[in-house]
Short mmCIF file of C-alpha atoms in Angstrom, two decimals:
data_model
loop_
_atom_site.label_atom_id
_atom_site.label_comp_id
_atom_site.label_asym_id
_atom_site.label_seq_id
_atom_site.Cartn_x
_atom_site.Cartn_y
_atom_site.Cartn_z
CA MET A 153 -7.50 6.43 -17.67
CA ASP A 154 -11.09 8.72 -17.94
CA ARG A 155 -10.41 12.00 -19.61
CA ARG A 156 -10.50 14.27 -16.57
CA LYS A 157 -7.48 12.66 -15.33
CA ARG A 158 -5.69 12.58 -19.02
CA LEU A 159 -6.00 16.21 -18.47
CA LEU A 160 -4.54 16.50 -15.12
CA VAL A 161 -1.50 14.42 -16.25
CA CYS A 162 -1.03 16.16 -19.42
CA SER A 163 -1.37 19.81 -17.89
CA THR A 164 1.11 18.59 -15.53
CA LEU A 165 3.55 17.73 -18.34
CA ALA A 166 2.99 21.45 -19.66
CA ILE A 167 3.51 22.73 -16.16
CA LEU A 168 7.09 21.12 -16.28
CA ALA A 169 7.73 22.31 -19.42
CA VAL A 170 6.71 25.89 -18.72
CA GLY A 171 8.62 26.26 -15.38
CA SER A 172 11.70 24.57 -17.13
CA ARG A 173 12.36 26.95 -19.81
CA ASP A 174 12.91 30.01 -17.11
CA GLY A 175 14.55 28.89 -14.53
CA THR A 176 13.03 31.18 -12.35
CA GLY A 177 9.67 29.77 -12.00
CA VAL A 178 10.68 26.48 -11.16
CA ALA A 179 9.88 26.47 -7.84
CA ALA A 180 6.41 28.02 -9.03
CA ALA A 181 6.09 24.96 -11.22
CA ASN A 182 7.00 22.52 -8.48
CA ASP A 183 4.08 23.91 -6.34
CA ARG A 184 1.41 23.76 -9.11
CA VAL A 185 3.12 19.48 -10.10
CA THR A 186 1.92 18.73 -6.88
CA ALA A 187 -1.62 20.61 -6.52
CA THR A 188 -2.33 19.14 -9.71
CA MET A 189 -1.06 16.05 -8.66
CA GLY A 190 -2.51 15.63 -5.25
CA GLN A 191 -6.30 15.65 -7.54
CA LEU A 192 -5.18 12.01 -8.45
CA PRO A 193 -7.11 9.09 -7.04
CA VAL A 194 -4.62 7.01 -4.59
CA TYR A 195 -3.40 4.18 -7.07
CA PHE A 196 -1.77 0.93 -5.18
CA VAL A 197 1.03 0.06 -7.72
CA ALA A 198 2.32 -3.61 -8.30
CA ASN A 199 5.89 -4.55 -7.28
CA ARG A 200 7.54 -5.76 -10.79
CA GLY A 201 11.12 -5.54 -9.47
CA GLN A 202 11.36 -1.82 -8.96
CA LEU A 203 11.61 -2.39 -4.99
CA ASP A 204 12.90 -4.82 -2.49
CA ALA A 205 11.07 -8.27 -3.62
CA GLN A 206 9.31 -8.05 0.12
CA VAL A 207 6.98 -5.27 -1.18
CA LEU A 208 4.11 -6.89 -3.50
CA TYR A 209 2.66 -3.42 -3.67
CA TYR A 210 2.63 0.47 -2.65
CA VAL A 211 1.18 3.84 -2.90
CA THR A 212 3.64 7.32 -3.59
CA ALA A 213 3.28 10.51 -2.20
CA SER A 214 5.35 13.70 -3.13
CA ASP A 215 7.22 13.21 0.30
CA ALA A 216 5.92 9.80 1.29
CA ALA A 217 5.50 6.21 0.71
CA VAL A 218 3.44 3.12 1.74
CA TYR A 219 4.68 -0.16 1.19
CA PHE A 220 2.53 -3.43 1.58
CA THR A 221 3.80 -6.68 2.49
CA THR A 222 3.15 -9.83 4.74
CA ASP A 223 4.74 -8.70 7.15
CA GLY A 224 2.86 -5.68 7.56
CA VAL A 225 2.14 -2.43 6.14
CA THR A 226 5.36 0.36 6.45
CA ILE A 227 4.99 4.06 6.35
CA ALA A 228 8.25 5.89 4.70
CA GLN A 229 8.33 9.67 4.87
CA THR A 230 10.92 12.35 4.17
CA ASP A 231 11.50 15.92 5.44
CA GLY A 232 14.36 17.36 3.65
CA ASP A 233 17.70 15.16 4.22
CA LEU A 234 15.62 13.06 7.08
CA ARG A 235 13.67 10.03 6.17
CA TRP A 236 11.78 8.30 8.43
CA SER A 237 9.46 4.86 8.46
CA VAL A 238 6.93 3.62 11.11
CA LYS A 239 6.05 0.01 10.53
CA GLN A 240 2.34 -1.23 11.38
CA GLN A 241 2.56 -5.04 12.46
CA PHE A 242 -0.54 -7.08 12.61
CA LEU A 243 -0.47 -8.80 16.20
CA GLY A 244 -1.86 -12.15 16.47
CA ALA A 245 -2.63 -12.02 12.63
CA ASN A 246 -2.55 -14.80 10.42
CA GLN A 247 0.29 -14.73 7.70
CA VAL A 248 -1.56 -13.89 4.90
CA GLU A 249 -0.65 -11.89 1.16
CA PRO A 250 -2.03 -8.71 0.11
CA VAL A 251 -4.01 -9.62 -2.88
CA ALA A 252 -4.93 -6.26 -5.00
CA ARG A 253 -8.35 -5.88 -6.61
CA GLN A 254 -10.26 -3.47 -9.06
CA ARG A 255 -7.48 -2.76 -11.90
CA THR A 256 -7.42 0.79 -12.93
CA GLU A 257 -6.65 2.00 -16.52
CA ALA A 258 -3.52 3.83 -15.12
CA ILE A 259 -0.14 1.95 -15.69
CA VAL A 260 2.92 3.44 -14.35
CA SER A 261 6.49 3.60 -15.74
CA TYR A 262 10.01 3.59 -14.62
CA PHE A 263 12.71 5.27 -16.65
CA LYS A 264 15.76 4.77 -14.22
CA GLY A 265 19.80 3.53 -15.13
CA PRO A 266 20.19 1.88 -18.11
CA GLN A 267 17.04 1.09 -20.80
CA LYS A 268 17.67 -2.54 -19.49
CA ASP A 269 16.62 -1.54 -16.10
CA TRP A 270 13.13 0.13 -17.03
CA LYS A 271 10.44 -0.96 -15.58
CA MET A 272 7.12 -0.44 -18.22
CA ALA A 273 3.84 -0.35 -18.15
CA ILE A 274 3.25 -1.88 -14.61
CA PRO A 275 -0.40 -2.43 -13.28
CA THR A 276 -2.04 -0.38 -10.59
CA TYR A 277 -5.42 -1.34 -8.88
CA ALA A 278 -7.92 0.58 -6.58
CA GLU A 279 -7.55 -1.75 -3.50
CA VAL A 280 -4.96 -4.04 -1.93
CA VAL A 281 -6.76 -6.47 0.79
CA TYR A 282 -5.80 -8.70 3.68
CA PRO A 283 -8.10 -11.33 3.75
CA ASP A 284 -8.98 -12.78 7.08
CA LEU A 285 -6.29 -11.26 8.23
CA TRP A 286 -8.07 -12.46 11.66
CA PRO A 287 -10.32 -14.88 12.10
CA GLY A 288 -13.25 -13.29 10.00
CA ILE A 289 -11.91 -10.41 9.88
CA ASP A 290 -10.64 -8.64 6.15
CA LEU A 291 -8.65 -5.54 6.26
CA VAL A 292 -9.19 -3.50 2.96
CA TYR A 293 -7.11 -0.54 2.03
CA GLY A 294 -8.15 1.80 -0.85
CA GLY A 295 -8.86 5.74 -1.29
CA GLN A 296 -10.88 8.74 -0.65
CA GLY A 297 -10.06 10.84 -3.08
CA SER A 298 -6.74 11.63 -2.66
CA ARG A 299 -6.12 10.43 0.94
CA LEU A 300 -5.62 7.08 2.20
CA LYS A 301 -8.31 5.03 4.03
CA TYR A 302 -8.59 1.47 5.48
CA THR A 303 -11.48 -0.71 6.47
CA PHE A 304 -12.14 -3.48 8.67
CA THR A 305 -14.85 -6.13 7.79
CA VAL A 306 -15.67 -7.78 10.85
CA LYS A 307 -17.97 -11.24 9.53
CA PRO A 308 -20.40 -12.09 11.56
CA GLY A 309 -19.57 -14.17 14.90
CA ALA A 310 -16.19 -12.73 14.53
CA ASP A 311 -14.81 -10.63 17.25
CA PRO A 312 -13.23 -6.82 16.69
CA SER A 313 -10.97 -7.19 19.75
CA LEU A 314 -8.31 -9.00 17.98
CA ILE A 315 -7.26 -6.12 15.84
CA ARG A 316 -4.53 -5.34 17.21
CA ILE A 317 -1.84 -3.24 15.26
CA ALA A 318 1.68 -2.59 16.45
CA PHE A 319 3.24 0.72 15.16
CA HIS A 320 7.13 0.55 15.27
CA GLY A 321 9.23 3.49 14.74
CA ALA A 322 6.45 6.11 16.01
CA THR A 323 8.49 8.60 19.05
CA ASP A 324 4.77 9.27 20.05
CA VAL A 325 0.79 7.34 19.58
CA GLY A 326 -1.83 8.55 21.03
CA ALA A 327 -5.90 9.45 20.50
CA SER A 328 -6.82 13.29 20.81
CA GLY A 329 -10.18 14.44 22.39
CA ALA A 330 -11.47 14.48 19.32
CA GLY A 331 -11.12 10.71 18.90
CA GLU A 332 -8.58 11.39 16.07
CA LEU A 333 -4.95 9.23 16.12
CA HIS A 334 -1.86 10.64 16.04
CA VAL A 335 1.43 9.36 14.83
CA LEU A 336 4.48 10.89 15.52
CA THR A 337 7.62 10.77 13.85
CA PRO A 338 10.96 13.30 13.38
CA THR A 339 9.76 13.66 10.04
CA GLY A 340 5.71 14.97 11.55
CA GLY A 341 3.98 11.28 11.05
CA HIS A 342 0.75 11.32 9.96
CA GLY A 343 -3.00 11.22 11.46
CA GLU A 344 -6.38 9.38 11.13
CA GLU A 345 -9.60 10.38 12.02
CA GLN A 346 -11.65 8.94 14.38
CA PRO A 347 -13.12 5.51 13.31
CA TYR A 348 -16.57 5.14 11.60
CA ALA A 349 -18.55 2.12 12.31
CA TYR A 350 -21.48 0.98 11.18
CA GLN A 351 -23.83 -2.01 10.77
CA ALA A 352 -26.30 -2.91 7.14
CA ILE A 353 -29.30 -4.07 8.91
CA HIS A 354 -33.00 -4.58 7.49
CA GLY A 355 -31.27 -1.63 4.27
CA ARG A 356 -30.37 0.75 6.87
CA ARG A 357 -27.11 2.15 8.39
CA VAL A 358 -26.79 1.44 12.12
CA GLU A 359 -23.94 3.46 13.53
CA VAL A 360 -21.65 1.90 16.05
CA SER A 361 -20.01 3.97 18.45
CA ALA A 362 -16.15 3.40 18.20
CA HIS A 363 -12.55 5.30 19.19
CA PHE A 364 -9.28 4.29 18.99
CA GLU A 365 -7.95 2.13 21.80
CA VAL A 366 -4.08 2.40 22.65
CA ARG A 367 -1.65 1.07 25.06
CA PRO A 368 1.83 -0.24 25.17
CA ASP A 369 3.11 -3.87 24.54
CA GLU A 370 3.45 -5.33 27.92
CA LEU A 371 6.88 -6.27 26.90
CA SER A 372 8.84 -4.58 24.63
CA GLY A 373 6.21 -0.80 25.48
CA THR A 374 5.47 -0.80 21.36
CA PRO A 375 2.29 1.82 21.08
CA VAL A 376 -0.32 -0.86 20.18
CA VAL A 377 -3.66 0.14 18.53
CA GLY A 378 -7.67 -1.34 18.54
CA PHE A 379 -10.68 -0.28 18.61
CA ALA A 380 -13.50 0.04 21.90
CA LEU A 381 -16.73 -0.44 20.35
CA GLY A 382 -20.24 0.23 21.33
CA GLU A 383 -22.78 -2.57 20.76
CA TYR A 384 -23.79 -4.11 18.15
CA ASP A 385 -25.26 -7.19 16.76
CA ARG A 386 -23.00 -9.94 15.96
CA ARG A 387 -25.19 -11.59 13.69
CA GLU A 388 -24.57 -9.40 11.28
CA GLN A 389 -21.47 -7.86 9.82
CA LEU A 390 -19.38 -4.36 11.66
CA THR A 391 -17.80 -2.11 9.54
CA ILE A 392 -14.77 0.01 10.82
CA ASP A 393 -13.74 2.77 8.39
CA PRO A 394 -10.39 5.22 9.32
CA VAL A 395 -9.31 7.35 6.98
CA THR A 396 -5.45 8.50 7.67
CA THR A 397 -4.53 12.29 6.55
CA LEU A 398 -1.61 11.21 4.32
CA TYR A 399 -2.44 12.10 0.68
CA CYS A 400 -1.33 9.40 -1.51
CA GLY A 401 -2.52 10.76 -5.14
CA TYR A 402 0.99 11.47 -6.64
CA VAL A 403 1.76 8.82 -8.75
CA GLY A 404 5.62 7.83 -9.96
CA ALA A 405 6.79 10.21 -6.94
CA SER A 406 10.21 9.30 -6.28
CA GLY A 407 9.27 8.78 -2.60
CA PRO A 408 11.90 7.48 0.64
CA SER A 409 12.24 4.36 -1.10
CA GLY A 410 14.69 5.89 -3.66
CA ALA A 411 12.33 3.61 -6.29
CA GLY A 412 11.37 6.81 -7.91
CA GLY A 413 13.17 8.88 -11.00
CA PRO A 414 11.45 9.98 -13.81
CA SER A 415 8.42 8.45 -14.42
CA ALA A 416 4.86 8.50 -16.58
CA ILE A 417 1.31 7.41 -15.83
CA VAL A 418 -0.47 6.57 -19.31
#
């Protein structure tokens, strides 16, 4: 971990120590911890037995967690005692296992329960990739600052209309007039910025018109999200690049999974 991130973690520990000495400062200390940890980048944590075996990687925030499995991606959020999950299912997709890339220097440890159950020195990564999720289309999850983002890489000749994601568990899914996607749940939900699509042609970036397209599934009525795209050169690679408003820079938080507990970043 670089010097700046080490200082952020150390300053967080110092805030915790100061806040715990006088009972009146605990709430303010927690606010400062959240603000400080929110400056950390998104880390994708490998599952080494601290979660259900279906989860291969996950990211956590102070009030949310995102789980990556072969069956899709689940976003779990809390609001007080209420917990709610939305599962994003990749419709018509290949059954592929997500793969982590770009291992970071940060490691995470969980000290929960008896010592034999502690999980030590768990690796973290900067990206999780679903390769060839649809024919010729990769789905890459990463971070933009402390925000989770995902990118579809559409290889030459591949068909982006195959991209269809069902949102199970959401009370409402829709696109705003500004082109943003809103996913509503009893815990508030999350949003996604208007997609930005482009191609790199002859060394320059050529933007492609793109917006979310939301339709109900014909059988279940479940909201299904895809992309409506303008004209582009199908002989060249296309990138579709939305960013979510879910902040996931808080490594080791006690997320809705219950997999949290005291943790350390080294």
